[in-house]
PDB file of C-alpha atoms in Angstrom:
ATOM      1  CA  MET V 281       0.000   0.000   0.000  1.00 55.00           C
ATOM      2  CA  ALA V 282       1.318   3.454  -0.915  1.00 64.00           C
ATOM      3  CA  ALA V 283       2.552   5.548   1.979  1.00 76.00           C
ATOM      4  CA  PRO V 284       0.942   8.985   2.433  1.00 83.00           C
ATOM      5  CA  GLN V 285       2.934  11.850   0.920  1.00 91.00           C
ATOM      6  CA  VAL V 286       3.638  14.980   2.927  1.00 93.00           C
ATOM      7  CA  THR V 287       3.174  18.029   0.697  1.00 93.00           C
ATOM      8  CA  GLU V 288       4.152  21.673   1.253  1.00 94.00           C
ATOM      9  CA  SER V 289       2.202  24.785   0.349  1.00 96.00           C
ATOM     10  CA  THR V 290       1.200  28.259   1.553  1.00 95.00           C
ATOM     11  CA  ILE V 291      -2.032  30.014   2.482  1.00 95.00           C
ATOM     12  CA  THR V 292      -2.833  33.713   2.814  1.00 95.00           C
ATOM     13  CA  VAL V 293      -4.206  34.734   6.211  1.00 94.00           C
ATOM     14  CA  ASP V 294      -5.050  38.386   6.912  1.00 89.00           C
ATOM     15  CA  GLY V 295      -2.952  39.398   3.904  1.00 93.00           C
ATOM     16  CA  GLN V 296       0.101  37.443   5.044  1.00 94.00           C
ATOM     17  CA  THR V 297       1.645  34.252   3.709  1.00 96.00           C
ATOM     18  CA  LEU V 298       1.819  31.234   6.012  1.00 97.00           C
ATOM     19  CA  PHE V 299       3.660  28.023   5.171  1.00 97.00           C
ATOM     20  CA  TYR V 300       2.145  24.611   5.916  1.00 97.00           C
ATOM     21  CA  ARG V 301       2.676  20.912   5.404  1.00 97.00           C
ATOM     22  CA  GLN V 302      -0.075  18.328   5.066  1.00 97.00           C
ATOM     23  CA  ALA V 303      -0.643  14.610   4.607  1.00 96.00           C
ATOM     24  CA  ALA V 304      -3.848  12.701   3.870  1.00 92.00           C
ATOM     25  CA  PRO V 305      -4.804   9.023   3.704  1.00 90.00           C
ATOM     26  CA  VAL V 306      -4.108   7.471   0.297  1.00 85.00           C
ATOM     27  CA  GLN V 307      -7.202   5.380  -0.430  1.00 80.00           C
ATOM     28  CA  GLN V 308      -9.984   6.714   1.753  1.00 82.00           C
ATOM     29  CA  THR V 309     -11.833   9.859   2.687  1.00 85.00           C
ATOM     30  CA  PRO V 310     -10.241  11.260   5.871  1.00 85.00           C
ATOM     31  CA  LYS V 311     -12.094  10.447   9.097  1.00 91.00           C
ATOM     32  CA  LEU V 312     -11.315  13.885  10.472  1.00 95.00           C
ATOM     33  CA  SER V 313      -8.869  16.751  10.136  1.00 97.00           C
ATOM     34  CA  VAL V 314      -6.092  17.474  12.631  1.00 98.00           C
ATOM     35  CA  LEU V 315      -4.412  20.904  12.744  1.00 98.00           C
ATOM     36  CA  LEU V 316      -0.976  20.867  14.394  1.00 98.00           C
ATOM     37  CA  LEU V 317       0.465  24.059  15.855  1.00 98.00           C
ATOM     38  CA  HIS V 318       3.924  24.331  17.462  1.00 97.00           C
ATOM     39  CA  GLY V 319       6.106  25.925  20.141  1.00 93.00           C
ATOM     40  CA  ILE V 320       8.493  28.860  19.838  1.00 91.00           C
ATOM     41  CA  ARG V 321      11.602  26.814  18.975  1.00 93.00           C
ATOM     42  CA  PHE V 322       9.726  24.598  16.543  1.00 94.00           C
ATOM     43  CA  SER V 323       7.730  24.594  13.298  1.00 95.00           C
ATOM     44  CA  SER V 324       5.758  22.201  11.082  1.00 96.00           C
ATOM     45  CA  GLU V 325       9.112  20.545  10.381  1.00 96.00           C
ATOM     46  CA  THR V 326       8.991  19.137  13.933  1.00 97.00           C
ATOM     47  CA  TRP V 327       5.838  17.156  13.082  1.00 97.00           C
ATOM     48  CA  LEU V 328       7.390  16.058   9.787  1.00 96.00           C
ATOM     49  CA  ASN V 329      10.587  14.757  11.407  1.00 96.00           C
ATOM     50  CA  LEU V 330       8.721  13.146  14.290  1.00 96.00           C
ATOM     51  CA  GLN V 331       6.517  11.427  11.661  1.00 96.00           C
ATOM     52  CA  THR V 332       3.348  12.666  13.359  1.00 97.00           C
ATOM     53  CA  LEU V 333       2.006  13.900   9.993  1.00 97.00           C
ATOM     54  CA  SER V 334       2.521  10.561   8.253  1.00 96.00           C
ATOM     55  CA  LYS V 335       1.291   8.517  11.229  1.00 96.00           C
ATOM     56  CA  LEU V 336      -1.935  10.538  11.332  1.00 97.00           C
ATOM     57  CA  ALA V 337      -2.442  10.092   7.579  1.00 96.00           C
ATOM     58  CA  GLU V 338      -1.745   6.342   7.828  1.00 95.00           C
ATOM     59  CA  ALA V 339      -4.403   6.137  10.549  1.00 95.00           C
ATOM     60  CA  GLY V 340      -6.952   7.750   8.218  1.00 94.00           C
ATOM     61  CA  TYR V 341      -6.757  11.409   9.230  1.00 95.00           C
ATOM     62  CA  HIS V 342      -6.077  14.577   7.249  1.00 96.00           C
ATOM     63  CA  ALA V 343      -3.123  16.170   9.057  1.00 97.00           C
ATOM     64  CA  VAL V 344      -2.107  19.800   8.534  1.00 98.00           C
ATOM     65  CA  ALA V 345       0.807  21.495  10.296  1.00 98.00           C
ATOM     66  CA  ILE V 346       1.179  25.256   9.882  1.00 98.00           C
ATOM     67  CA  ASP V 347       4.146  27.479  10.651  1.00 97.00           C
ATOM     68  CA  LEU V 348       2.941  30.254  12.947  1.00 96.00           C
ATOM     69  CA  PRO V 349       3.690  33.899  11.997  1.00 95.00           C
ATOM     70  CA  GLY V 350       7.331  34.859  12.422  1.00 90.00           C
ATOM     71  CA  LEU V 351       8.504  31.250  12.702  1.00 86.00           C
ATOM     72  CA  GLY V 352       9.660  28.456  10.383  1.00 89.00           C
ATOM     73  CA  GLY V 353       8.545  28.985   6.792  1.00 92.00           C
ATOM     74  CA  SER V 354       6.267  31.852   7.905  1.00 96.00           C
ATOM     75  CA  LYS V 355       9.178  34.052   9.088  1.00 91.00           C
ATOM     76  CA  GLU V 356       8.083  37.025   6.967  1.00 90.00           C
ATOM     77  CA  ALA V 357       4.607  37.098   8.516  1.00 90.00           C
ATOM     78  CA  VAL V 358       4.019  39.376  11.512  1.00 89.00           C
ATOM     79  CA  ALA V 359       2.308  37.801  14.518  1.00 90.00           C
ATOM     80  CA  PRO V 360      -1.069  39.375  15.422  1.00 89.00           C
ATOM     81  CA  ALA V 361       0.063  39.764  19.054  1.00 92.00           C
ATOM     82  CA  PRO V 362       3.385  39.842  20.958  1.00 91.00           C
ATOM     83  CA  VAL V 363       4.620  36.482  22.292  1.00 90.00           C
ATOM     84  CA  GLY V 364       2.792  35.666  25.513  1.00 91.00           C
ATOM     85  CA  GLN V 365      -0.179  37.936  24.749  1.00 94.00           C
ATOM     86  CA  LEU V 366      -3.469  36.527  23.470  1.00 95.00           C
ATOM     87  CA  ALA V 367      -3.899  36.607  19.696  1.00 95.00           C
ATOM     88  CA  PRO V 368      -7.388  37.406  18.375  1.00 96.00           C
ATOM     89  CA  ALA V 369      -9.545  34.288  18.004  1.00 96.00           C
ATOM     90  CA  SER V 370     -10.200  35.415  14.434  1.00 96.00           C
ATOM     91  CA  PHE V 371      -6.617  34.451  13.482  1.00 96.00           C
ATOM     92  CA  LEU V 372      -7.159  30.677  13.754  1.00 97.00           C
ATOM     93  CA  LYS V 373     -10.639  31.103  12.313  1.00 97.00           C
ATOM     94  CA  SER V 374      -9.028  32.627   9.213  1.00 97.00           C
ATOM     95  CA  VAL V 375      -6.516  29.739   9.128  1.00 97.00           C
ATOM     96  CA  PHE V 376      -9.410  27.246   9.198  1.00 97.00           C
ATOM     97  CA  GLU V 377     -11.105  29.099   6.356  1.00 96.00           C
ATOM     98  CA  ALA V 378      -7.931  29.351   4.243  1.00 97.00           C
ATOM     99  CA  LEU V 379      -7.301  25.613   4.706  1.00 96.00           C
ATOM    100  CA  GLN V 380     -10.997  24.855   4.073  1.00 95.00           C
ATOM    101  CA  LEU V 381     -11.343  23.072   7.402  1.00 95.00           C
ATOM    102  CA  GLU V 382     -14.959  22.871   8.480  1.00 91.00           C
ATOM    103  CA  GLN V 383     -14.072  21.367  11.849  1.00 95.00           C
ATOM    104  CA  ALA V 384     -10.800  19.968  13.178  1.00 97.00           C
ATOM    105  CA  VAL V 385      -8.902  18.641  16.153  1.00 98.00           C
ATOM    106  CA  VAL V 386      -6.302  21.236  17.207  1.00 98.00           C
ATOM    107  CA  ILE V 387      -2.990  20.128  18.748  1.00 98.00           C
ATOM    108  CA  SER V 388      -1.492  23.076  20.594  1.00 98.00           C
ATOM    109  CA  PRO V 389       1.893  22.946  22.339  1.00 98.00           C
ATOM    110  CA  SER V 390       3.528  25.716  24.346  1.00 97.00           C
ATOM    111  CA  LEU V 391       3.666  29.090  22.517  1.00 96.00           C
ATOM    112  CA  SER V 392       0.644  28.205  20.363  1.00 97.00           C
ATOM    113  CA  GLY V 393      -1.632  28.504  23.407  1.00 97.00           C
ATOM    114  CA  MET V 394      -1.779  32.250  22.684  1.00 97.00           C
ATOM    115  CA  TYR V 395      -3.609  31.339  19.442  1.00 97.00           C
ATOM    116  CA  SER V 396      -5.574  28.225  20.382  1.00 98.00           C
ATOM    117  CA  LEU V 397      -7.094  29.260  23.709  1.00 98.00           C
ATOM    118  CA  PRO V 398      -8.962  32.349  22.405  1.00 98.00           C
ATOM    119  CA  PHE V 399     -10.179  30.171  19.515  1.00 98.00           C
ATOM    120  CA  LEU V 400     -11.339  27.442  21.936  1.00 98.00           C
ATOM    121  CA  PHE V 401     -13.423  29.928  23.912  1.00 97.00           C
ATOM    122  CA  GLN V 402     -14.887  31.839  20.964  1.00 97.00           C
ATOM    123  CA  HIS V 403     -15.202  29.237  18.209  1.00 96.00           C
ATOM    124  CA  SER V 404     -15.551  25.908  20.000  1.00 95.00           C
ATOM    125  CA  GLU V 405     -18.088  24.803  17.363  1.00 95.00           C
ATOM    126  CA  ARG V 406     -15.163  24.576  14.895  1.00 96.00           C
ATOM    127  CA  LEU V 407     -13.239  22.272  17.233  1.00 97.00           C
ATOM    128  CA  LYS V 408     -13.843  18.543  17.081  1.00 97.00           C
ATOM    129  CA  ALA V 409     -11.423  18.253  20.005  1.00 98.00           C
ATOM    130  CA  TYR V 410      -8.601  20.167  21.673  1.00 98.00           C
ATOM    131  CA  ILE V 411      -5.182  18.695  22.529  1.00 98.00           C
ATOM    132  CA  PRO V 412      -3.171  21.207  24.564  1.00 98.00           C
ATOM    133  CA  VAL V 413       0.447  20.229  25.300  1.00 98.00           C
ATOM    134  CA  ALA V 414       1.568  22.473  28.188  1.00 97.00           C
ATOM    135  CA  PRO V 415       0.428  25.663  26.400  1.00 98.00           C
ATOM    136  CA  ILE V 416       1.167  29.208  27.538  1.00 97.00           C
ATOM    137  CA  CYS V 417      -1.571  31.702  28.502  1.00 97.00           C
ATOM    138  CA  THR V 418      -3.831  29.242  30.368  1.00 98.00           C
ATOM    139  CA  GLU V 419      -3.820  31.552  33.417  1.00 97.00           C
ATOM    140  CA  LYS V 420      -5.424  34.361  31.386  1.00 97.00           C
ATOM    141  CA  PHE V 421      -8.890  32.779  31.618  1.00 97.00           C
ATOM    142  CA  PRO V 422     -11.061  32.227  34.704  1.00 96.00           C
ATOM    143  CA  GLU V 423     -12.094  28.766  35.904  1.00 96.00           C
ATOM    144  CA  ALA V 424     -15.728  29.465  34.976  1.00 96.00           C
ATOM    145  CA  GLN V 425     -14.777  30.057  31.352  1.00 97.00           C
ATOM    146  CA  TYR V 426     -13.097  26.655  31.119  1.00 98.00           C
ATOM    147  CA  ALA V 427     -16.084  25.045  32.819  1.00 97.00           C
ATOM    148  CA  GLY V 428     -18.373  26.292  30.043  1.00 96.00           C
ATOM    149  CA  VAL V 429     -16.518  24.489  27.214  1.00 97.00           C
ATOM    150  CA  LYS V 430     -18.067  21.231  25.984  1.00 95.00           C
ATOM    151  CA  THR V 431     -15.263  20.335  23.535  1.00 97.00           C
ATOM    152  CA  PRO V 432     -13.496  17.026  24.297  1.00 98.00           C
ATOM    153  CA  ALA V 433      -9.893  17.641  25.364  1.00 98.00           C
ATOM    154  CA  LEU V 434      -6.763  15.557  25.841  1.00 98.00           C
ATOM    155  CA  ILE V 435      -4.439  17.401  28.232  1.00 98.00           C
ATOM    156  CA  VAL V 436      -0.844  16.360  27.594  1.00 98.00           C
ATOM    157  CA  TYR V 437       2.269  17.235  29.595  1.00 97.00           C
ATOM    158  CA  GLY V 438       5.568  15.781  30.775  1.00 97.00           C
ATOM    159  CA  ASP V 439       6.130  15.278  34.509  1.00 96.00           C
ATOM    160  CA  GLN V 440       9.620  16.861  34.156  1.00 96.00           C
ATOM    161  CA  ASP V 441       8.157  20.098  32.777  1.00 96.00           C
ATOM    162  CA  ALA V 442       8.697  22.276  35.850  1.00 90.00           C
ATOM    163  CA  GLN V 443       7.808  25.468  34.022  1.00 87.00           C
ATOM    164  CA  LEU V 444       4.478  24.935  32.269  1.00 93.00           C
ATOM    165  CA  GLY V 445       3.360  21.358  32.917  1.00 93.00           C
ATOM    166  CA  GLU V 446       1.589  21.672  36.272  1.00 92.00           C
ATOM    167  CA  VAL V 447       0.579  25.306  35.752  1.00 94.00           C
ATOM    168  CA  SER V 448      -1.208  24.610  32.485  1.00 97.00           C
ATOM    169  CA  PHE V 449      -2.760  21.402  33.820  1.00 97.00           C
ATOM    170  CA  ASN V 450      -4.185  23.160  36.886  1.00 96.00           C
ATOM    171  CA  ASN V 451      -6.087  25.543  34.601  1.00 97.00           C
ATOM    172  CA  LEU V 452      -6.979  23.127  31.798  1.00 98.00           C
ATOM    173  CA  LYS V 453      -8.369  20.510  34.181  1.00 97.00           C
ATOM    174  CA  ASN V 454     -11.378  22.831  34.576  1.00 98.00           C
ATOM    175  CA  LEU V 455     -12.459  21.755  31.079  1.00 98.00           C
ATOM    176  CA  PRO V 456     -15.318  19.389  31.961  1.00 97.00           C
ATOM    177  CA  ASN V 457     -14.832  16.896  29.118  1.00 97.00           C
ATOM    178  CA  HIS V 458     -11.129  16.039  29.434  1.00 98.00           C
ATOM    179  CA  LYS V 459      -8.709  13.136  29.580  1.00 97.00           C
ATOM    180  CA  VAL V 460      -5.099  13.419  30.737  1.00 97.00           C
ATOM    181  CA  MET V 461      -1.920  12.014  29.228  1.00 97.00           C
ATOM    182  CA  LEU V 462       0.889  12.535  31.743  1.00 97.00           C
ATOM    183  CA  MET V 463       4.181  11.468  30.180  1.00 97.00           C
ATOM    184  CA  LYS V 464       6.605  10.261  32.838  1.00 97.00           C
ATOM    185  CA  GLY V 465      10.258  11.198  32.397  1.00 97.00           C
ATOM    186  CA  ALA V 466       9.380  13.688  29.658  1.00 97.00           C
ATOM    187  CA  GLY V 467      10.080  17.426  29.633  1.00 96.00           C
ATOM    188  CA  HIS V 468       8.284  20.411  28.135  1.00 96.00           C
ATOM    189  CA  ALA V 469       8.373  19.127  24.530  1.00 95.00           C
ATOM    190  CA  CYS V 470       7.200  15.740  25.830  1.00 97.00           C
ATOM    191  CA  TYR V 471       6.296  14.446  22.342  1.00 97.00           C
ATOM    192  CA  LEU V 472       9.996  14.722  21.393  1.00 96.00           C
ATOM    193  CA  ASP V 473      11.133  12.869  24.509  1.00 97.00           C
ATOM    194  CA  LYS V 474       8.646   9.992  24.131  1.00 97.00           C
ATOM    195  CA  PRO V 475       7.473   9.931  20.477  1.00 97.00           C
ATOM    196  CA  ASP V 476       6.084   6.378  20.581  1.00 97.00           C
ATOM    197  CA  GLU V 477       4.048   7.063  23.709  1.00 98.00           C
ATOM    198  CA  TRP V 478       2.862  10.356  22.196  1.00 98.00           C
ATOM    199  CA  HIS V 479       1.654   8.711  18.981  1.00 98.00           C
ATOM    200  CA  VAL V 480      -0.097   5.846  20.789  1.00 98.00           C
ATOM    201  CA  GLY V 481      -1.912   8.235  23.158  1.00 98.00           C
ATOM    202  CA  LEU V 482      -2.813  10.642  20.377  1.00 98.00           C
ATOM    203  CA  LEU V 483      -4.213   7.955  18.061  1.00 98.00           C
ATOM    204  CA  ASP V 484      -6.154   6.309  20.909  1.00 98.00           C
ATOM    205  CA  PHE V 485      -7.793   9.625  21.732  1.00 98.00           C
ATOM    206  CA  LEU V 486      -8.629  10.371  18.094  1.00 97.00           C
ATOM    207  CA  LYS V 487     -10.163   6.914  17.739  1.00 96.00           C
ATOM    208  CA  SER V 488     -12.462   7.699  20.708  1.00 96.00           C
ATOM    209  CA  LEU V 489     -13.845  10.697  18.736  1.00 94.00           C
ATOM    210  CA  GLU V 490     -14.887   8.756  15.657  1.00 84.00           C
TER     211      GLU V 490
END
């Protein structure tokens, strides 16, 4: 059976060019779409090298990894907010529209929390599920706001992540419909430390959504 190909392209969002990579199943209609964001030291190339894109496509999902403004292949683009401040929820909404994603699962590590959290609270109908991986900015929203979100979530963090692991979990656990994947012996970029465990946990969770 032919292996899924990872292709590269660009989209225009708010007048700026963003780079992305995607992979889709070869001989079937995708079960769902997964949008992968990334942390400040990373880009869509991380998900390519880790084989997350191809593993998702092999499992029957349409996987798209974008490079956030100012990073990776989107270096020329200007971010809609300074690092650590909340970006407008309309940014990811425009990304969804440019990629023609009706609804998707969003994987959001670290820095990308500034984009995904506003989107979660304002456009949860576009989210099939939310997979935060120790994101920043979780403390910027009150407990009651989390409690009002119905979207299924898989909260992922490494137990060696002293900086953001516990902090983000303590806020995100207020999402009523959540599961937790605590990766023992893994640091902040826990998916890099334990790629096999990451892929197994991710695919199990996605299967539960079908």
